[in-house]
Tab-separated table of C-alpha atoms in Angstrom:
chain	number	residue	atom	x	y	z
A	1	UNK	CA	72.378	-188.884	89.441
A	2	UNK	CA	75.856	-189.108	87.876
A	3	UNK	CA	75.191	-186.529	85.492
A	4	UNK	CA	74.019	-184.202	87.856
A	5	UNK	CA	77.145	-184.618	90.364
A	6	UNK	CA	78.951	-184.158	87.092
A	7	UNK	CA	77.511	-180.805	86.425
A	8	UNK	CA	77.956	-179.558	89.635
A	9	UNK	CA	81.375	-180.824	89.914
A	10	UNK	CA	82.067	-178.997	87.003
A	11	UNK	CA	80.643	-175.841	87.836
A	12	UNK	CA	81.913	-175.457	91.242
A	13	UNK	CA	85.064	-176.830	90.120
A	14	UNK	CA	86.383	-174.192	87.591
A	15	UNK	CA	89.670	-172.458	88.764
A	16	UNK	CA	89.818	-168.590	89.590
A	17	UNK	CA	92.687	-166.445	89.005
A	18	UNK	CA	93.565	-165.378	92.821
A	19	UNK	CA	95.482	-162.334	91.701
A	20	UNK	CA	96.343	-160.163	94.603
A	21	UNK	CA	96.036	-156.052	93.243
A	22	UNK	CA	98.147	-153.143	94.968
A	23	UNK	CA	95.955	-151.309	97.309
A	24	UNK	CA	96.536	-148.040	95.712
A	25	UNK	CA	98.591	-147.112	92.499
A	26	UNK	CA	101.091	-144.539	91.773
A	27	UNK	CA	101.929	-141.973	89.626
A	28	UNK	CA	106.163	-142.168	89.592
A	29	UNK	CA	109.012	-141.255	87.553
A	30	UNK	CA	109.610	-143.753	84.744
A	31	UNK	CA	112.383	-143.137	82.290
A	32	UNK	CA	112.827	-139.316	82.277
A	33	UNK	CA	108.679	-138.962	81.932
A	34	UNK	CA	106.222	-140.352	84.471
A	35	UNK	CA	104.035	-143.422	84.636
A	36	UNK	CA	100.404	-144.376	86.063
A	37	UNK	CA	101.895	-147.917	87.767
A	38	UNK	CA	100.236	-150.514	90.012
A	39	UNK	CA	100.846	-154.195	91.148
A	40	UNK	CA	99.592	-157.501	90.913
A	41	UNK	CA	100.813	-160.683	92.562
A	42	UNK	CA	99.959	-164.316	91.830
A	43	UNK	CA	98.214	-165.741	94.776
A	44	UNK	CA	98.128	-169.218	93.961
A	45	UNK	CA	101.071	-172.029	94.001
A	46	UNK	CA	100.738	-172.433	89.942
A	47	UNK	CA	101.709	-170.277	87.587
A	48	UNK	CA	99.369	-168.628	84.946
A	49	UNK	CA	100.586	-168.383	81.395
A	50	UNK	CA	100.025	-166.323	78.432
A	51	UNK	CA	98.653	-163.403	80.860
A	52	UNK	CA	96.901	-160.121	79.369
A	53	UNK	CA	96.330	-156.591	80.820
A	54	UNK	CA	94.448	-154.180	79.755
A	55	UNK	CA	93.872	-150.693	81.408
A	56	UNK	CA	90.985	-148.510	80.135
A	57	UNK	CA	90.896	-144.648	81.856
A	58	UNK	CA	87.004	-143.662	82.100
A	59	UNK	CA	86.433	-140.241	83.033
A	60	UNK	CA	83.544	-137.362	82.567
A	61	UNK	CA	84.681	-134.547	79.739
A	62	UNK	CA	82.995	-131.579	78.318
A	63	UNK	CA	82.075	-131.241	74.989
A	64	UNK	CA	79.811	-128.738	73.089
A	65	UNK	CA	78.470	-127.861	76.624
A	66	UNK	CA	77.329	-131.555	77.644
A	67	UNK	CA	79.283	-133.804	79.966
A	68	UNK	CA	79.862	-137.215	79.147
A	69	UNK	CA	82.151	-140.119	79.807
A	70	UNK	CA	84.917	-141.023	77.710
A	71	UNK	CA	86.971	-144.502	77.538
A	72	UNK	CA	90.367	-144.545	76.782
A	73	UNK	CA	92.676	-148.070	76.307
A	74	UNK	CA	96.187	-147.045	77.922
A	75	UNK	CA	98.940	-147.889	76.186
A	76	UNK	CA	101.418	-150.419	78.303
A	77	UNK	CA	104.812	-150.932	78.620
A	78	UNK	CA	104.107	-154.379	78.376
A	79	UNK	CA	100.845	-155.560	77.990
A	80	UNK	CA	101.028	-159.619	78.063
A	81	UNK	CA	103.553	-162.028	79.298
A	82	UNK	CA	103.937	-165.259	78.664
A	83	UNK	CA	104.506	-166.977	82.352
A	84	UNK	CA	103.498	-164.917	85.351
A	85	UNK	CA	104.450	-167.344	88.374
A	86	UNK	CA	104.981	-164.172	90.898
A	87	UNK	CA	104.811	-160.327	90.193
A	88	UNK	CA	104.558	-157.784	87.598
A	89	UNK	CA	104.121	-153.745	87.828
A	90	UNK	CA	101.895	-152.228	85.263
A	91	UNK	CA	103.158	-149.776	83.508
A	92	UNK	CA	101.491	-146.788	81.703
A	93	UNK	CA	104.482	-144.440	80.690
A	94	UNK	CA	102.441	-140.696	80.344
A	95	UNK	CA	104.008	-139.039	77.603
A	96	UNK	CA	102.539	-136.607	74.659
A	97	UNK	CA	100.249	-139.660	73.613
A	98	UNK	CA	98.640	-140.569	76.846
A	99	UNK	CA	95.492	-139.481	77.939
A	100	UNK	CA	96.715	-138.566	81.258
A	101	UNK	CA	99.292	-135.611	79.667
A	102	UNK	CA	99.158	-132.384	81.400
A	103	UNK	CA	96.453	-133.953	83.858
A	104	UNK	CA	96.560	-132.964	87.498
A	105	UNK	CA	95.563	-134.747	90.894
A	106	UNK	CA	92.588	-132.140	90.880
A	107	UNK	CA	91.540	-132.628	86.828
A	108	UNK	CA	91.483	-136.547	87.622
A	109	UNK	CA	89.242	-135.947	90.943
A	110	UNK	CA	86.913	-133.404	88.709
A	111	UNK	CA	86.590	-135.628	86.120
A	112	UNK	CA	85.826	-138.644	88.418
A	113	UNK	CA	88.091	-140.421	86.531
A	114	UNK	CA	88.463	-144.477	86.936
A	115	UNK	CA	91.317	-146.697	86.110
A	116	UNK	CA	89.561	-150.320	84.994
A	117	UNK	CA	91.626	-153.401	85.093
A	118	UNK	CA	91.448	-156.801	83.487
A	119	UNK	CA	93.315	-159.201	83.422
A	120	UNK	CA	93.083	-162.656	81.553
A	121	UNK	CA	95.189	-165.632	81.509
A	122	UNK	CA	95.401	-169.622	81.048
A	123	UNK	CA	95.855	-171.684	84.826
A	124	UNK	CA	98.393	-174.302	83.444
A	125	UNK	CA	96.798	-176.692	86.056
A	126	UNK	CA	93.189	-176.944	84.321
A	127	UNK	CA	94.238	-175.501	80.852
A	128	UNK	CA	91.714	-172.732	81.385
A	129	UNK	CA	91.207	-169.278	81.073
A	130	UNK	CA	90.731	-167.109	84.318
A	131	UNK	CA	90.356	-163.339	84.614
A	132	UNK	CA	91.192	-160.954	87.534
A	133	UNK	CA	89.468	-157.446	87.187
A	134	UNK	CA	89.957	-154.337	89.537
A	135	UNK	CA	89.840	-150.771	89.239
A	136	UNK	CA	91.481	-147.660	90.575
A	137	UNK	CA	89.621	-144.191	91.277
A	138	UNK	CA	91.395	-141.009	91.689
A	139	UNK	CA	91.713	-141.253	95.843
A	140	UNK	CA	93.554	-144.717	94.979
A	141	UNK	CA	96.211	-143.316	93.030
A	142	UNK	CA	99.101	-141.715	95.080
A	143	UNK	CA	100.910	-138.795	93.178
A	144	UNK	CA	105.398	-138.181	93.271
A	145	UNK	CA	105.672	-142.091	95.032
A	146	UNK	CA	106.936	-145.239	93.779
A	147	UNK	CA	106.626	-148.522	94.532
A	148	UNK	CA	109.482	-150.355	97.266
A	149	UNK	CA	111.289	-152.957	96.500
A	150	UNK	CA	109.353	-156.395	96.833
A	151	UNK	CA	112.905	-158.735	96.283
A	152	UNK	CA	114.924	-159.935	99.290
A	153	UNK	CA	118.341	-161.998	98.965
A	154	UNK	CA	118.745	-164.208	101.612
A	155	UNK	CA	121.549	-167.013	101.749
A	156	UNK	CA	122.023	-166.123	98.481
A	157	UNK	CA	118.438	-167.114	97.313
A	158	UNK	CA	116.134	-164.290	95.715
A	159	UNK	CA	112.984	-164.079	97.205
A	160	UNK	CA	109.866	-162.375	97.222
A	161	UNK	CA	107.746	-160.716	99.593
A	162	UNK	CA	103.866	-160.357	98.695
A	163	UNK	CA	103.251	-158.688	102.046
A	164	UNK	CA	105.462	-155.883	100.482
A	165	UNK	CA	103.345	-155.542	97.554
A	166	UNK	CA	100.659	-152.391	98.899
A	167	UNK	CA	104.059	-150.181	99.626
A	168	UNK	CA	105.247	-146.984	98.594
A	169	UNK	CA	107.856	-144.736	98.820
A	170	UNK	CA	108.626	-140.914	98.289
A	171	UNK	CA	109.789	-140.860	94.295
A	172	UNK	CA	112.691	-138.851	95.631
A	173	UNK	CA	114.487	-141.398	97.191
């Protein structure tokens, strides 16, 4: 009987990474090019460490006359950090390199194109790995907007507001 509660203690017990993902994310100017970008928030009161992202692009090309799908690992700005106790953007600057060079809102819908997400990192509470995984298809991704500002400084504290996390703005402000 003990080793059975064990078990099930165990198995119901593991922690999960409660990572909150922007609804929708954004393709925005980023240092004189642009950048596929989108949020994540840590939902729970400890901190994750040693956190990893990786963004693949999947989307449905021609070649010799036959469609198939292609998979394609974005390159990040930054694609781990080391503590991640409340938010990070994602950042896929689009320059010569990317896959996403030259493409337009209508080539991404064509190609029904999908951003996957994953995302693994240690819960310092239980010392064990937990992964977060979403995904973003082309009606998710909103085109010339950025991101508002999450931070608030009140009494002379810095805060952060995860309500703010889903908002945009035009680019051009």
């Amino acid at each position: 009987l003990a080793l059975a509660t064990g078990i099930l203690f165990a198995r119901f017990s593991r922690p999960s990474a409660k990572i909150l993902f922007s609804n929708n994310a954004v393709i925005a100017p980023y240092r004189g090019v642009t950048a596929f970008e989108f949020r994540i928030a840590n939902e729970r009161s400890n901190q994750l460490i040693e956190a990893n992202v990786t963004v693949t692009l999947s989307r449905f090309e021609t070649e010799g006359g036959k469609r198939q799908r292609k998979f394609y690992q974005l390159t990040l700005e930054r694609k781990s950090v080391m503590f991640f106790p409340l938010s990070w953007t994602i950042v896929h600057p689009i320059d010569e390199s990317s896959p996403l060079a030259g493409v337009t809102k209508k080539e991404l819908h064509d190609s029904d194109a999908e951003f996957l997400v994953l995302i693994t990192a240690i819960d310092e509470t239980f010392s064990q790995t937990v992964h977060a995984r979403s995904s973003y298809k082309p009606n998710e991704v909103i085109w010339g907007s950025k991101f508002s500002n999450m931070f608030h400084t009140t009494a002379g504290q810095l805060t952060v507001d995860l309500h703010r996390i889903h908002n945009v703005e035009s680019a051009s402000q």
